[in-house]
Every structure is written in C-alpha cells, then in structure tokens.
PDB file of C-alpha atoms in Angstrom:
ATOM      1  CA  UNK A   8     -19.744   9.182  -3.815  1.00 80.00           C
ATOM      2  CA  UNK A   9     -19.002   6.719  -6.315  1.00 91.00           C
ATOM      3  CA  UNK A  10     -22.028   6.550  -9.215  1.00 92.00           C
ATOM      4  CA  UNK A  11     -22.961   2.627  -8.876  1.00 94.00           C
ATOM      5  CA  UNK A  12     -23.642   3.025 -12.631  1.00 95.00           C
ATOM      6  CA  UNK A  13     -20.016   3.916 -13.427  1.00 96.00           C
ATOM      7  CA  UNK A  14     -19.416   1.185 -11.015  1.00 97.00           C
ATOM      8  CA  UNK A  15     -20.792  -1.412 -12.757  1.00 96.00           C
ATOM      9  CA  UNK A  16     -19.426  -1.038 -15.956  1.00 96.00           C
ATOM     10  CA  UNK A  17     -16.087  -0.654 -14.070  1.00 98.00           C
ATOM     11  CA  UNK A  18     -15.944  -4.326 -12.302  1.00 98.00           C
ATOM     12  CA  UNK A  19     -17.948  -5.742 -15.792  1.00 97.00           C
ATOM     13  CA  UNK A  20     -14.452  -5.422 -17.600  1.00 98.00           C
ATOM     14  CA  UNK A  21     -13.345  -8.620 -17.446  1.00 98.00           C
ATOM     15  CA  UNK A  22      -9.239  -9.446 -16.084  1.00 98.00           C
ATOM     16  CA  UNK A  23      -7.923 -10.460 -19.366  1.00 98.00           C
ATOM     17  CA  UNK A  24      -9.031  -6.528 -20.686  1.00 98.00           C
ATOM     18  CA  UNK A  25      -7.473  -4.486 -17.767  1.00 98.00           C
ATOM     19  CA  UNK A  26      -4.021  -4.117 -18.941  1.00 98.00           C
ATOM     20  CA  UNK A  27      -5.251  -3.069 -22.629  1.00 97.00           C
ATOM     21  CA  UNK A  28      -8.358  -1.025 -21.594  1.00 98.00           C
ATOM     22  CA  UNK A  29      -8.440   2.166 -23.255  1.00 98.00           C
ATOM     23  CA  UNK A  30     -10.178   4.476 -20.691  1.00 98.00           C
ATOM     24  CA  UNK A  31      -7.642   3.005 -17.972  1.00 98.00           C
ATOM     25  CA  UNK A  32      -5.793   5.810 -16.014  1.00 98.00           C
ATOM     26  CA  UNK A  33      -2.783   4.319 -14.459  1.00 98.00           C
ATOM     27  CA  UNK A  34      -0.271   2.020 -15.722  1.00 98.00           C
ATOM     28  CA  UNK A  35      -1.536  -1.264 -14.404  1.00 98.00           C
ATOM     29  CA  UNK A  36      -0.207  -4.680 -14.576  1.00 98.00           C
ATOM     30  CA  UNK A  37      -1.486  -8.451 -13.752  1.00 98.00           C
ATOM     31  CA  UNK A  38       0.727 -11.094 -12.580  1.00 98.00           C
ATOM     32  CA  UNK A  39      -0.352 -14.920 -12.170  1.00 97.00           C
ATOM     33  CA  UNK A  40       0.077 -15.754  -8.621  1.00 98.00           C
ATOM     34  CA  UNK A  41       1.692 -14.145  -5.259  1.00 98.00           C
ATOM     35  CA  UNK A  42       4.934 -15.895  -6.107  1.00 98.00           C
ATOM     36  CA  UNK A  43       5.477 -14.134  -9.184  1.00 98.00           C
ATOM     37  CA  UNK A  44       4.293 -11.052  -7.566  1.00 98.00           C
ATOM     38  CA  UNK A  45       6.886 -10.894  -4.765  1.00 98.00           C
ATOM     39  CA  UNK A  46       9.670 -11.767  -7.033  1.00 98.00           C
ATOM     40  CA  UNK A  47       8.698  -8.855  -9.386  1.00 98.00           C
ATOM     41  CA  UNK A  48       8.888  -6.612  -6.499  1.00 98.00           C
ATOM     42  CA  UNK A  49      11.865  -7.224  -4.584  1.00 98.00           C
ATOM     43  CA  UNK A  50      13.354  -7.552  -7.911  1.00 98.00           C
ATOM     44  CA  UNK A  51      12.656  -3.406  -8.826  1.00 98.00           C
ATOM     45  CA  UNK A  52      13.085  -2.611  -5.317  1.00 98.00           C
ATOM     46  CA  UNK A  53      16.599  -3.931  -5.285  1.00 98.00           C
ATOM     47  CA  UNK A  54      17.531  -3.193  -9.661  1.00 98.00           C
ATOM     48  CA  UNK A  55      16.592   0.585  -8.384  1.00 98.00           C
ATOM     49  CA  UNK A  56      19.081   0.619  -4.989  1.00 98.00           C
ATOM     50  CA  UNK A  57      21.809  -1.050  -7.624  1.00 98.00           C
ATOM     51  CA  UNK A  58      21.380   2.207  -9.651  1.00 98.00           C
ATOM     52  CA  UNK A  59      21.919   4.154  -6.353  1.00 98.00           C
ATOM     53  CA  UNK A  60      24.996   2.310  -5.763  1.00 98.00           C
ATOM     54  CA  UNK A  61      26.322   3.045  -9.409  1.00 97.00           C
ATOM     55  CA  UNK A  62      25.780   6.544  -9.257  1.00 98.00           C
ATOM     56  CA  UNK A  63      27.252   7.148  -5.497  1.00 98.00           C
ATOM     57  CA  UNK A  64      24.389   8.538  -3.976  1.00 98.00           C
ATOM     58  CA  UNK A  65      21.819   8.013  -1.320  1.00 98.00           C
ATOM     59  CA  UNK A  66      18.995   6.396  -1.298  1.00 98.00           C
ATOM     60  CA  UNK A  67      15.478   6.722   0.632  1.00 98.00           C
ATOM     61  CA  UNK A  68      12.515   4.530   0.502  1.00 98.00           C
ATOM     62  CA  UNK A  69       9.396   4.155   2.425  1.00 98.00           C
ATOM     63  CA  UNK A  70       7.927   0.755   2.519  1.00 98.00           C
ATOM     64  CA  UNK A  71       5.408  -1.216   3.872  1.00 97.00           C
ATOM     65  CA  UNK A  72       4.870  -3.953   6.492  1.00 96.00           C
ATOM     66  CA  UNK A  73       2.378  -5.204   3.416  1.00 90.00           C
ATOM     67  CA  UNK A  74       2.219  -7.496   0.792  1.00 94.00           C
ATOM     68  CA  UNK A  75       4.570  -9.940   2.255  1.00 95.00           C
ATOM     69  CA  UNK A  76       5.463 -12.030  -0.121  1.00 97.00           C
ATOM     70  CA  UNK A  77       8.252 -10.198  -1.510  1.00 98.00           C
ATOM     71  CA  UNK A  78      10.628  -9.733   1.733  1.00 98.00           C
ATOM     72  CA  UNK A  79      12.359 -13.309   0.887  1.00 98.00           C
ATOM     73  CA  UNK A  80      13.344 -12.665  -2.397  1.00 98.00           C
ATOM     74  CA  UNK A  81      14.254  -9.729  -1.714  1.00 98.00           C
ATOM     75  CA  UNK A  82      16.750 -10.896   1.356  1.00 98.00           C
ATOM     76  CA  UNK A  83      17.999 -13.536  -1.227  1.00 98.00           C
ATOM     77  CA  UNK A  84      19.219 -10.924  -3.487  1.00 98.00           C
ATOM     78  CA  UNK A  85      20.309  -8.886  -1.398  1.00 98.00           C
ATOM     79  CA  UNK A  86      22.694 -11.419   0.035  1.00 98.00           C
ATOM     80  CA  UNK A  87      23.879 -13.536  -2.956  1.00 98.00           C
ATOM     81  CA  UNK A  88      23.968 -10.288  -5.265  1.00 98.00           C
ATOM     82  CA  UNK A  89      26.108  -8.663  -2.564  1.00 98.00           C
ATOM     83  CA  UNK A  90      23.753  -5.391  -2.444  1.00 98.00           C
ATOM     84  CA  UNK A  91      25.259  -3.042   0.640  1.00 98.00           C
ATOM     85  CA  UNK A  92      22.099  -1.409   2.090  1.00 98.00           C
ATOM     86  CA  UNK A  93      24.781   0.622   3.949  1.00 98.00           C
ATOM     87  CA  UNK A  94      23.448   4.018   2.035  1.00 98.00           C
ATOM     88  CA  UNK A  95      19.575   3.104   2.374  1.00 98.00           C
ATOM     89  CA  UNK A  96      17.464   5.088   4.462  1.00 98.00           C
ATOM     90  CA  UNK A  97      13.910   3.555   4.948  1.00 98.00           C
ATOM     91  CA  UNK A  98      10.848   5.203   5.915  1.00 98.00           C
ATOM     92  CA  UNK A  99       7.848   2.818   7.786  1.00 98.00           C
ATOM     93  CA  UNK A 100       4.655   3.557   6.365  1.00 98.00           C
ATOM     94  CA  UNK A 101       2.541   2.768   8.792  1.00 98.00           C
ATOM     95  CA  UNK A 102       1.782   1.687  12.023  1.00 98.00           C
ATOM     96  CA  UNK A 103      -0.950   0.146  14.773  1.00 98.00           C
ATOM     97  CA  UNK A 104      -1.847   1.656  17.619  1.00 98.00           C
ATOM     98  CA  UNK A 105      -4.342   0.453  20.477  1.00 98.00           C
ATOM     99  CA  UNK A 106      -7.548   2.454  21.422  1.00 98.00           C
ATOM    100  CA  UNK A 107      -5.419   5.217  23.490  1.00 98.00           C
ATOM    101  CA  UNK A 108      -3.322   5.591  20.504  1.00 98.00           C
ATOM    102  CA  UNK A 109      -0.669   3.313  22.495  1.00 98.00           C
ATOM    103  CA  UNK A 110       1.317   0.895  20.494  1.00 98.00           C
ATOM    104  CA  UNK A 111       0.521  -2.614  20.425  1.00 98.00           C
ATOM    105  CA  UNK A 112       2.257  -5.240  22.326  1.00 98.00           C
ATOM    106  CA  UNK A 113       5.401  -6.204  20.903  1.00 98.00           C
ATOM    107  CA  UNK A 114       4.039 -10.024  19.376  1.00 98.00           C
ATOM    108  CA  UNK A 115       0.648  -8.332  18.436  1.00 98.00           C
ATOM    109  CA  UNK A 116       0.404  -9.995  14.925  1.00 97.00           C
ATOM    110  CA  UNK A 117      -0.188  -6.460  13.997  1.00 98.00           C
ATOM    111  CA  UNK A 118       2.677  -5.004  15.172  1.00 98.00           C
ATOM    112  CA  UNK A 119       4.492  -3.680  12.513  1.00 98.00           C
ATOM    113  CA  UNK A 120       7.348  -3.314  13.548  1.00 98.00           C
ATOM    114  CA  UNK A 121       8.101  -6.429  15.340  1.00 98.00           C
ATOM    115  CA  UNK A 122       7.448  -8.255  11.456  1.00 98.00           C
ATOM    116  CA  UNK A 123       9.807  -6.096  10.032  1.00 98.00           C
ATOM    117  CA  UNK A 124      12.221  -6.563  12.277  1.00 98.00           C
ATOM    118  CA  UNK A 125      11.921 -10.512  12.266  1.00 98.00           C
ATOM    119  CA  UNK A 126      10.591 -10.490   8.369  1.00 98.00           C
ATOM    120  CA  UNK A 127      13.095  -7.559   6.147  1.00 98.00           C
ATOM    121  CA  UNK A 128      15.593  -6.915   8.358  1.00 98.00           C
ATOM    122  CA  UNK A 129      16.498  -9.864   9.752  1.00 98.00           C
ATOM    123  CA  UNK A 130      17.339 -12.221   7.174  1.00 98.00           C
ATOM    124  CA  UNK A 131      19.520 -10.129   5.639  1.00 98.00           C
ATOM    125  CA  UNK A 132      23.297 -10.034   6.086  1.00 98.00           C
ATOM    126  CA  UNK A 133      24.609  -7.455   9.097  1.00 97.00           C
ATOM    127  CA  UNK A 134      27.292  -6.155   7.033  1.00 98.00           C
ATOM    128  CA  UNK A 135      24.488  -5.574   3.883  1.00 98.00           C
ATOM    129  CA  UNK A 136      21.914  -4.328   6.216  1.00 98.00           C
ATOM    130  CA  UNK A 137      20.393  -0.719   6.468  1.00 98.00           C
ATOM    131  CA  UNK A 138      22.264   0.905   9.729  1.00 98.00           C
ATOM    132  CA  UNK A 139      19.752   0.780  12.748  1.00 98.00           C
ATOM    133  CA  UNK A 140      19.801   4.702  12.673  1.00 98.00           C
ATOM    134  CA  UNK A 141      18.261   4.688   9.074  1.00 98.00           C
ATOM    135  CA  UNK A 142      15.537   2.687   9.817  1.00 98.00           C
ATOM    136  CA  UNK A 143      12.367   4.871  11.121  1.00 98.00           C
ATOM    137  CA  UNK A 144       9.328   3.355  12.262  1.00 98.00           C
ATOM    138  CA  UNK A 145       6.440   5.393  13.104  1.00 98.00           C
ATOM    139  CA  UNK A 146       4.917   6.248  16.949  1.00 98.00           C
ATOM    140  CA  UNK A 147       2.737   8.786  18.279  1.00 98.00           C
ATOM    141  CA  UNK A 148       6.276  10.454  19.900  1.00 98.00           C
ATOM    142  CA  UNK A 149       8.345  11.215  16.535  1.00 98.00           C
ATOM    143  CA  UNK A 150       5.692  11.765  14.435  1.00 97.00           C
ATOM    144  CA  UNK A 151       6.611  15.855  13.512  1.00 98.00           C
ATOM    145  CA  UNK A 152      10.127  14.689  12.937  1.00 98.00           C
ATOM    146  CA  UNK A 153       9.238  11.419  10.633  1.00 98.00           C
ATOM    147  CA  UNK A 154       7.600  14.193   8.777  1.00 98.00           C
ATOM    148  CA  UNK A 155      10.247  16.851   8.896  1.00 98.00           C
ATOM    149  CA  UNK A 156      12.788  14.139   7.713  1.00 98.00           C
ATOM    150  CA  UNK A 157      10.757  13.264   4.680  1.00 98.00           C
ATOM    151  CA  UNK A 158      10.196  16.949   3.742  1.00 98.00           C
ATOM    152  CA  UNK A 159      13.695  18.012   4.047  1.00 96.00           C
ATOM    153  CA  UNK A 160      15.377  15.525   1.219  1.00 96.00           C
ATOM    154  CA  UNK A 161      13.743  14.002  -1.992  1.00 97.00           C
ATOM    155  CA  UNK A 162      12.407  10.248  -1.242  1.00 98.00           C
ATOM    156  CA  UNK A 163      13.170   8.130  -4.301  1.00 98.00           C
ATOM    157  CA  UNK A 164      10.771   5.068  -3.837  1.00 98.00           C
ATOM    158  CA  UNK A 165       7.553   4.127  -2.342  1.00 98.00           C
ATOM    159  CA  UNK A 166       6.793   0.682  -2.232  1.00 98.00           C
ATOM    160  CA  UNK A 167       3.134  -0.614  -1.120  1.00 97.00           C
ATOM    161  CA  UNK A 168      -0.369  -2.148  -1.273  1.00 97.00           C
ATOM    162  CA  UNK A 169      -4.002  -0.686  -1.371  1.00 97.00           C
ATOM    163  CA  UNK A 170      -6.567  -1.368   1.168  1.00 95.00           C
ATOM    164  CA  UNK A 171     -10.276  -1.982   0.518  1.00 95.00           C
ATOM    165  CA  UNK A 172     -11.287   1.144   0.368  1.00 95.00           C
ATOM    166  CA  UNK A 173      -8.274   2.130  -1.774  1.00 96.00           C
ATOM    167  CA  UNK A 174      -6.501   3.229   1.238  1.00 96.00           C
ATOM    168  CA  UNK A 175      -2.502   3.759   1.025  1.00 97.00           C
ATOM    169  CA  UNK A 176      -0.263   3.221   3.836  1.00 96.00           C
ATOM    170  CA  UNK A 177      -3.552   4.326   6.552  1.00 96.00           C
ATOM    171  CA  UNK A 178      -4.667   6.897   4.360  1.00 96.00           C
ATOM    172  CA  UNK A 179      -8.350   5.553   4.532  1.00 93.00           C
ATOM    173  CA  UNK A 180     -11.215   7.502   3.442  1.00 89.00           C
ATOM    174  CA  UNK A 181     -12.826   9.654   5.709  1.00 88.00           C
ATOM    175  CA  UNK A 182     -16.642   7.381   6.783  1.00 84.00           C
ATOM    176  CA  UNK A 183     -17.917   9.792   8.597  1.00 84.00           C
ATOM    177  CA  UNK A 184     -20.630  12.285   8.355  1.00 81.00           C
ATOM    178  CA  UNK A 185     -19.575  15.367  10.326  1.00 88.00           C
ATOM    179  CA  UNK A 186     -15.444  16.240   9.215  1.00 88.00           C
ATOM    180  CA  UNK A 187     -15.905  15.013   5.326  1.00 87.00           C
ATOM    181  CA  UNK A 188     -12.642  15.995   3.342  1.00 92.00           C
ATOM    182  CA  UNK A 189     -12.338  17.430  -0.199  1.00 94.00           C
ATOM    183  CA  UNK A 190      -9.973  15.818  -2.823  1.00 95.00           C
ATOM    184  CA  UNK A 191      -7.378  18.890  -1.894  1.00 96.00           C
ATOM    185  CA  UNK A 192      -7.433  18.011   1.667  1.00 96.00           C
ATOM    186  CA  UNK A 193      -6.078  14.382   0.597  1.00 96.00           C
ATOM    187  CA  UNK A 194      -3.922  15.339  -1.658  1.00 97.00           C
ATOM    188  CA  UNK A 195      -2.210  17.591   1.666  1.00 97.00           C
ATOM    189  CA  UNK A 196      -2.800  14.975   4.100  1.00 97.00           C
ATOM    190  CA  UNK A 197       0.108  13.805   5.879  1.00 98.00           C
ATOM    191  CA  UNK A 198       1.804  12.221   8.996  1.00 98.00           C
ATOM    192  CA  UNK A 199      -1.488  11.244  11.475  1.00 97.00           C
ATOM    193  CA  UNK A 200      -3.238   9.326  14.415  1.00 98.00           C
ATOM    194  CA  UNK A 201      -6.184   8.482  13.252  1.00 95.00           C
ATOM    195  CA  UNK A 202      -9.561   5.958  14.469  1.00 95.00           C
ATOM    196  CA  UNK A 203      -9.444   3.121  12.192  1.00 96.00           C
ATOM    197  CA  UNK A 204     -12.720   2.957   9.987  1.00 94.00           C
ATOM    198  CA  UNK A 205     -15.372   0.153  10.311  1.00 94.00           C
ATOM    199  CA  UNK A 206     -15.175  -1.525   6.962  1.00 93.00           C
ATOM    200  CA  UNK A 207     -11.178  -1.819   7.687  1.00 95.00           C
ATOM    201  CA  UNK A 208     -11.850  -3.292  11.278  1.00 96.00           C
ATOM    202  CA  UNK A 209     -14.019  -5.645   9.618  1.00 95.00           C
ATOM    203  CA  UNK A 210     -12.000  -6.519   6.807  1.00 93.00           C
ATOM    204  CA  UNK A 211      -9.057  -7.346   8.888  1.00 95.00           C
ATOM    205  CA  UNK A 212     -11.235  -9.298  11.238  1.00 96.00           C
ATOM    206  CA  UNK A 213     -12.014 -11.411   8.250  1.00 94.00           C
ATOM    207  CA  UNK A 214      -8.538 -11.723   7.077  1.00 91.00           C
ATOM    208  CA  UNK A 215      -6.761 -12.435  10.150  1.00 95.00           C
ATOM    209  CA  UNK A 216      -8.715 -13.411  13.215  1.00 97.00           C
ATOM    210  CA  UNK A 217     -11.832 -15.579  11.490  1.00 97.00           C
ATOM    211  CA  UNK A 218     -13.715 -12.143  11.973  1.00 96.00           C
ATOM    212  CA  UNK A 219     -13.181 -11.633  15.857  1.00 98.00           C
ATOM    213  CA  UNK A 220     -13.479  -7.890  15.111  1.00 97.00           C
ATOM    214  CA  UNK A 221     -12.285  -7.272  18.559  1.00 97.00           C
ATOM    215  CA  UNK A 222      -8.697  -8.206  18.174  1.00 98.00           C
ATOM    216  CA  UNK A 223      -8.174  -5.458  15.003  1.00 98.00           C
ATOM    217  CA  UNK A 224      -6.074  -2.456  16.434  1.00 98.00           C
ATOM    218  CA  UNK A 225      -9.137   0.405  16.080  1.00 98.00           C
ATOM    219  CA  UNK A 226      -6.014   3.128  15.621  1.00 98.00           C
ATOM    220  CA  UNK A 227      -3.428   3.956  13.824  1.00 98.00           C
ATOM    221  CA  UNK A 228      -0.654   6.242  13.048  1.00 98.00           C
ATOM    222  CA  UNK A 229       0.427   6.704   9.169  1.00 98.00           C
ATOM    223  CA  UNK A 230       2.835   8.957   6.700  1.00 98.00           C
ATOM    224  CA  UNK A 231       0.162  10.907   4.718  1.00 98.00           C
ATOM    225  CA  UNK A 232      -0.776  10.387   0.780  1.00 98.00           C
ATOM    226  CA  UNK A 233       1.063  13.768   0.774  1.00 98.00           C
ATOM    227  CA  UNK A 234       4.811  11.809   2.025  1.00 98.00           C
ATOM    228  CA  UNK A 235       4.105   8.796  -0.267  1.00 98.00           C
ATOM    229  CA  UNK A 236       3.506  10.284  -3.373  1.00 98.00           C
ATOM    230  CA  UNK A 237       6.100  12.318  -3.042  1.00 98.00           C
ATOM    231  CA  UNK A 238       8.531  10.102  -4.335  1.00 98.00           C
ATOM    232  CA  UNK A 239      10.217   9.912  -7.462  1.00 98.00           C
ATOM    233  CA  UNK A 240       8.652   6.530  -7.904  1.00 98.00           C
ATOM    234  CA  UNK A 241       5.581   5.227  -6.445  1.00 98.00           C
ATOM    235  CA  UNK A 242       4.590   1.285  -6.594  1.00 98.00           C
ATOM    236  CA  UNK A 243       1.563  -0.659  -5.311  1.00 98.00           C
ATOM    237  CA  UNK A 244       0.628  -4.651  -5.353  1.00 98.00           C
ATOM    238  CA  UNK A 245      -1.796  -6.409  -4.181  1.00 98.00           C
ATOM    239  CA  UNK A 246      -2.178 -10.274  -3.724  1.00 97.00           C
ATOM    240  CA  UNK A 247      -5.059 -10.352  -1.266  1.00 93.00           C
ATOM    241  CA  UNK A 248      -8.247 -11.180  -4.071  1.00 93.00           C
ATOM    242  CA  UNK A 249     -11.971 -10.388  -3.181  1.00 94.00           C
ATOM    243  CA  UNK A 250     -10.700  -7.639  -0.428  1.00 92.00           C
ATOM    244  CA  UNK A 251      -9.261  -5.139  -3.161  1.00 97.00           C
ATOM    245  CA  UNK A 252     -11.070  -5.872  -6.444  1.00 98.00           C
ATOM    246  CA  UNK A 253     -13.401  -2.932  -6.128  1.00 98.00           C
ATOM    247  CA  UNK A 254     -10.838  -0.542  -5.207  1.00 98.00           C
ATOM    248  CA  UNK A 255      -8.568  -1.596  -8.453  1.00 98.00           C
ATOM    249  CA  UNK A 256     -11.543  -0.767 -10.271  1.00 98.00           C
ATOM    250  CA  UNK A 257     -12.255   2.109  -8.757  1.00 98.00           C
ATOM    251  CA  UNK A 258      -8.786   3.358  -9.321  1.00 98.00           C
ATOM    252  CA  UNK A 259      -7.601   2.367 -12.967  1.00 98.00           C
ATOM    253  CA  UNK A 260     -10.895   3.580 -14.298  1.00 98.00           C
ATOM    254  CA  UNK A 261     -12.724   6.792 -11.333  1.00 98.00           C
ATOM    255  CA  UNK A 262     -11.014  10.255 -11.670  1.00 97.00           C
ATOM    256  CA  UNK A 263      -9.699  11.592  -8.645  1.00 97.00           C
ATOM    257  CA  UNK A 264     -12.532  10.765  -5.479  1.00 96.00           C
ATOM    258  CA  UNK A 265     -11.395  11.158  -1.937  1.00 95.00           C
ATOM    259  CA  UNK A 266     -13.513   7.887  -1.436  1.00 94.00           C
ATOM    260  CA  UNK A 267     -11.042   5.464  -3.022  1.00 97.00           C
ATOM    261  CA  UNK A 268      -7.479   7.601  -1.986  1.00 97.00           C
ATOM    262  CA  UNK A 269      -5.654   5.700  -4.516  1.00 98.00           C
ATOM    263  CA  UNK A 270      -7.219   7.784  -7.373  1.00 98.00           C
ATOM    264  CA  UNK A 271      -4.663  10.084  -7.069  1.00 98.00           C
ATOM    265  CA  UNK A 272      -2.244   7.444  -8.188  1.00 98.00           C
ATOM    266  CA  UNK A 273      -3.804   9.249 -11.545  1.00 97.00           C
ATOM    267  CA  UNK A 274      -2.160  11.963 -10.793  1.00 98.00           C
ATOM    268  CA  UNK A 275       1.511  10.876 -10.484  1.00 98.00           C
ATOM    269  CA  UNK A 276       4.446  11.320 -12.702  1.00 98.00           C
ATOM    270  CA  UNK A 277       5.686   7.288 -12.777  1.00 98.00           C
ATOM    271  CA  UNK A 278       3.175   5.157 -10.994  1.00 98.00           C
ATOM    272  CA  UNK A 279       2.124   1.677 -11.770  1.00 98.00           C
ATOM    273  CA  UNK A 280      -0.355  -0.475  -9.848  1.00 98.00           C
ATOM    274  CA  UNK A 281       0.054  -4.539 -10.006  1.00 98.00           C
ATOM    275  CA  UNK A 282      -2.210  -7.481  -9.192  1.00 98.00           C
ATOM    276  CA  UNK A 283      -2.626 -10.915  -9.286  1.00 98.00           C
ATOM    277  CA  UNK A 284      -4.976 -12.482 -11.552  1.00 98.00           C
ATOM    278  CA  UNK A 285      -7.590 -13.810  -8.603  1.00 97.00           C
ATOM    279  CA  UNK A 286      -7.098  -9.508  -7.250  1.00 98.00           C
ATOM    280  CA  UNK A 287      -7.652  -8.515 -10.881  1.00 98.00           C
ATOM    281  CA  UNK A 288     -11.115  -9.994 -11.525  1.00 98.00           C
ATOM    282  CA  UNK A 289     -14.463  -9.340 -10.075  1.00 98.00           C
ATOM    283  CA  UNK A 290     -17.345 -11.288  -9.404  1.00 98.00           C
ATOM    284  CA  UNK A 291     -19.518  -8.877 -11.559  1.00 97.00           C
ATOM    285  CA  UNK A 292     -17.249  -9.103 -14.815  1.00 97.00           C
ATOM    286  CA  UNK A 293     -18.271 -13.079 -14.344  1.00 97.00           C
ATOM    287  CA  UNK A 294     -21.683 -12.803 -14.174  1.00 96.00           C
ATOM    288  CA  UNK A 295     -22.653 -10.481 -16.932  1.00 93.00           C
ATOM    289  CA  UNK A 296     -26.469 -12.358 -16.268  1.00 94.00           C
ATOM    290  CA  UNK A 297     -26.844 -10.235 -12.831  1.00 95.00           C
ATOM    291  CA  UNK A 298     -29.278  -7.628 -12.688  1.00 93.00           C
ATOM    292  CA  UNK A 299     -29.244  -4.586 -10.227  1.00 93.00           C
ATOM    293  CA  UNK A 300     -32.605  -2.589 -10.096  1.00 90.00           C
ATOM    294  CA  UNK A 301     -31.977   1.268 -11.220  1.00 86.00           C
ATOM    295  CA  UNK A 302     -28.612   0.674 -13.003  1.00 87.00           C
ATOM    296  CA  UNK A 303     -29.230   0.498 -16.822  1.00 61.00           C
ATOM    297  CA  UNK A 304     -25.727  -0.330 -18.872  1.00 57.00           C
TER     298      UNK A 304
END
C-alpha cells in the first residue's frame, strides 16, 4: 500500500514544479488544454509511421479507444499529408465485455470497437487506411492468438491513457483480498478477462452515465502491462482532471507498486507521460492550509 505520508508530499507539489521536480521518475510533460493535447499526439503518432515509411519497413502499434481527442487530427494528417497506413498493423488495447464476459451491444457507448470504427478508422481515406486484416480488436475468442501475434514480432508504439488507479489499457490493480499479486506478477501479466474493479465501475459511472453505476460494463478483456510495454516506445495522456491526478502522482514520484500499475512506466527504456494542466494539479498542492491527523510533513 501506498504510505499516505509519501502521498501527501506527492500531490503538495504544485503543477507548475512537475516537469522540473528533481525526485521525478519518468519523463513527464504538461500541456494547456485537451486541444493541444490531441494535436501533440496524433502529431508523434503519425511523425513516427513517416519514419516507417522512409525506412521501408513495417510498422505495429497498439492503441487505445482513449483519450479521444486526438483521432481528428490525426485523420487530418493523415489525409492532407498523404500518410499510406497501408504497412500499419494496429493492436486494440482493450475491450468491454458484459457480466458473462459477452461483448457489449454493438452502440453500447462502451463498445470499443464500434468508436473506433466510426471515430479512427473511418474518417480516414480508404486508399490511406490500415487494411481490415491488420486491424485486431480484442474478444474472449482470439485472445491466445492477439497474444501470440504480439509476441512473435517487435511492436514499435504504444499509445494510451492511465486510469484512476493508474491502470493501463485494463491492467487495474488487483482490490481484492484473497489472489493479491506481487510487482513480478504485473510486470508478466498479459492478455486477460478480468471483473472490472469497484472504484473503476464507479468512476465511469461518474464520467459517463451521471453515476448510474449499473450501465458500466463490470468485465473486460485487455493486452497485459507485459504486451504494452513491450514496445519500443510507450506513450500515455491524460485529459480527464480530478479522475487521474492521484495516479500521476503516484507514478512520476512512487517506485514500482502493483497498486498504481503505471509505476512501471519507471522502468521503461523511452517512456513519457503527458497531462493537461487541470490533470496535472491536485486539490492538496492548493490547499497547503489542510491538515490530516497522523501525517506530519
């Protein structure tokens, strides 16, 4: 468990100090708003398939149905730069599944893979477009070869956000009290169904259905922290505020904690978290007057 003292001072270092801080343990960066944001990402995303495209060779990505404000730009450039996806292979992160481990209806707001049909794939020209056979979304019947198919060839880019609990992709920590996992176990955890935890049941209750808990998806299927930080570049945003501030914390300043999975962000060879400003601050680095009985700073 996290020390609340450690904590503390954690969320007390206020936004403007995050980039700079010297006990920081990931490259981190802070953006203005979720416009900016998006444009910085689809902008890498596509500046690193143009290098594939230079040197002749392959390319394979997994990315997420999350953030979304970077699948416009991105179409944009793809079509007015003229960027063939032709030689793109993309890997789905993630996906929701009803409580039989089912997948969701196809107009469930939380079906991935209806959005990213409709969201990145569709606005972008056919003749640009990844081929429909290099575009693998997750479900309970192919997960063994998703995972075979990431294992066999290196993955060059993962692209995503962090969840409350500093979950990435579905890789949440594990609440319960009677199948607890060690760091190593994380580290080795891979393609999964999986009961969704009740703090991320809750939080997307709050986010997307004025709390109606009910209508949250309580399972899902995910690629493992083990398949996305295997790539040869790994990059997370976040423009959702209040529901990741902790876990940004948490992960430029905790070592390695199986309670906050993006830790081991840490641990990678060319990783880099970004946030918007609102994501980037915390309500205790504002209120340095706040007192919490037992924690002495």
């Amino acid at each position: 468990m996290i020390n609340k003292r450690d904590l503390y001072k954690w969320c007390s270092v206020p936004a403007k100090d995050l980039e700079g801080h010297p006990e920081r343990k990931v490259p981190f960066r802070m953006v203005e708003d979720s416009m900016t944001m998006g444009e910085l990402m689809a902008r890498e995303f596509a500046d690193d398939i143009k290098k594939s495209l230079e040197e002749g060779r392959p390319y394979r990505a997994i990315v997420p149905c999350g953030p979304k404000c970077w699948y416009e730009p991105f179409a944009n450039m793809i079509n007015t730069e003229n960027i063939s996806l032709r030689h793109v292979e993309i890997f789905h992160m993630d996906e929701c599944l009803d409580w039989q481990g089912q997948l969701l209806a196809e107009n469930d707001p939380y079906n991935f893979k209806t959005f990213m049909l409709r969201y990145f794939y569709g606005p972008i020209r056919p003749e640009l477009g990844v081929l429909p056979e290099n575009r693998h979304f997750l479900c309970p019947a192919n997960m063994e070869e998703i995972r075979g198919m990431i294992a066999e060839k290196p993955i060059d880019y993962t692209l995503g956000g962090w969840g409350q609990d500093g979950h990435i992709a579905y890789n949440q920590s594990r609440r319960t009290l009677y199948s607890g996992i060690t760091l190593e176990e994380l580290r080795e955890a891979s393609v999964r169904i999986q009961e969704n935890n009740p703090d991320t049941i809750i939080a997307l209750g709050q986010r997307s259905f004025g709390a109606a808990y009910q209508f949250v998806p309580p399972m899902s299927i995910t690629l493992g922290i083990k398949e996305c930080l295997s790539a040869k570049k790994v990059r997370v945003f976040s423009d959702t505020g209040s529901w990741k501030q902790t876990a940004l914390r948490v992960a430029l300043f905790s070592a390695p904690d199986a309670e906050y999975p993006m830790t081991l962000l840490q641990e990678h060879p060319d990783a880099v978290i970004t946030a918007t400003r609102e994501t980037a601050e915390h309500p205790v680095s504002e209120h340095p007057e706040w007192e919490f009985k037992g924690i002495q700073v």
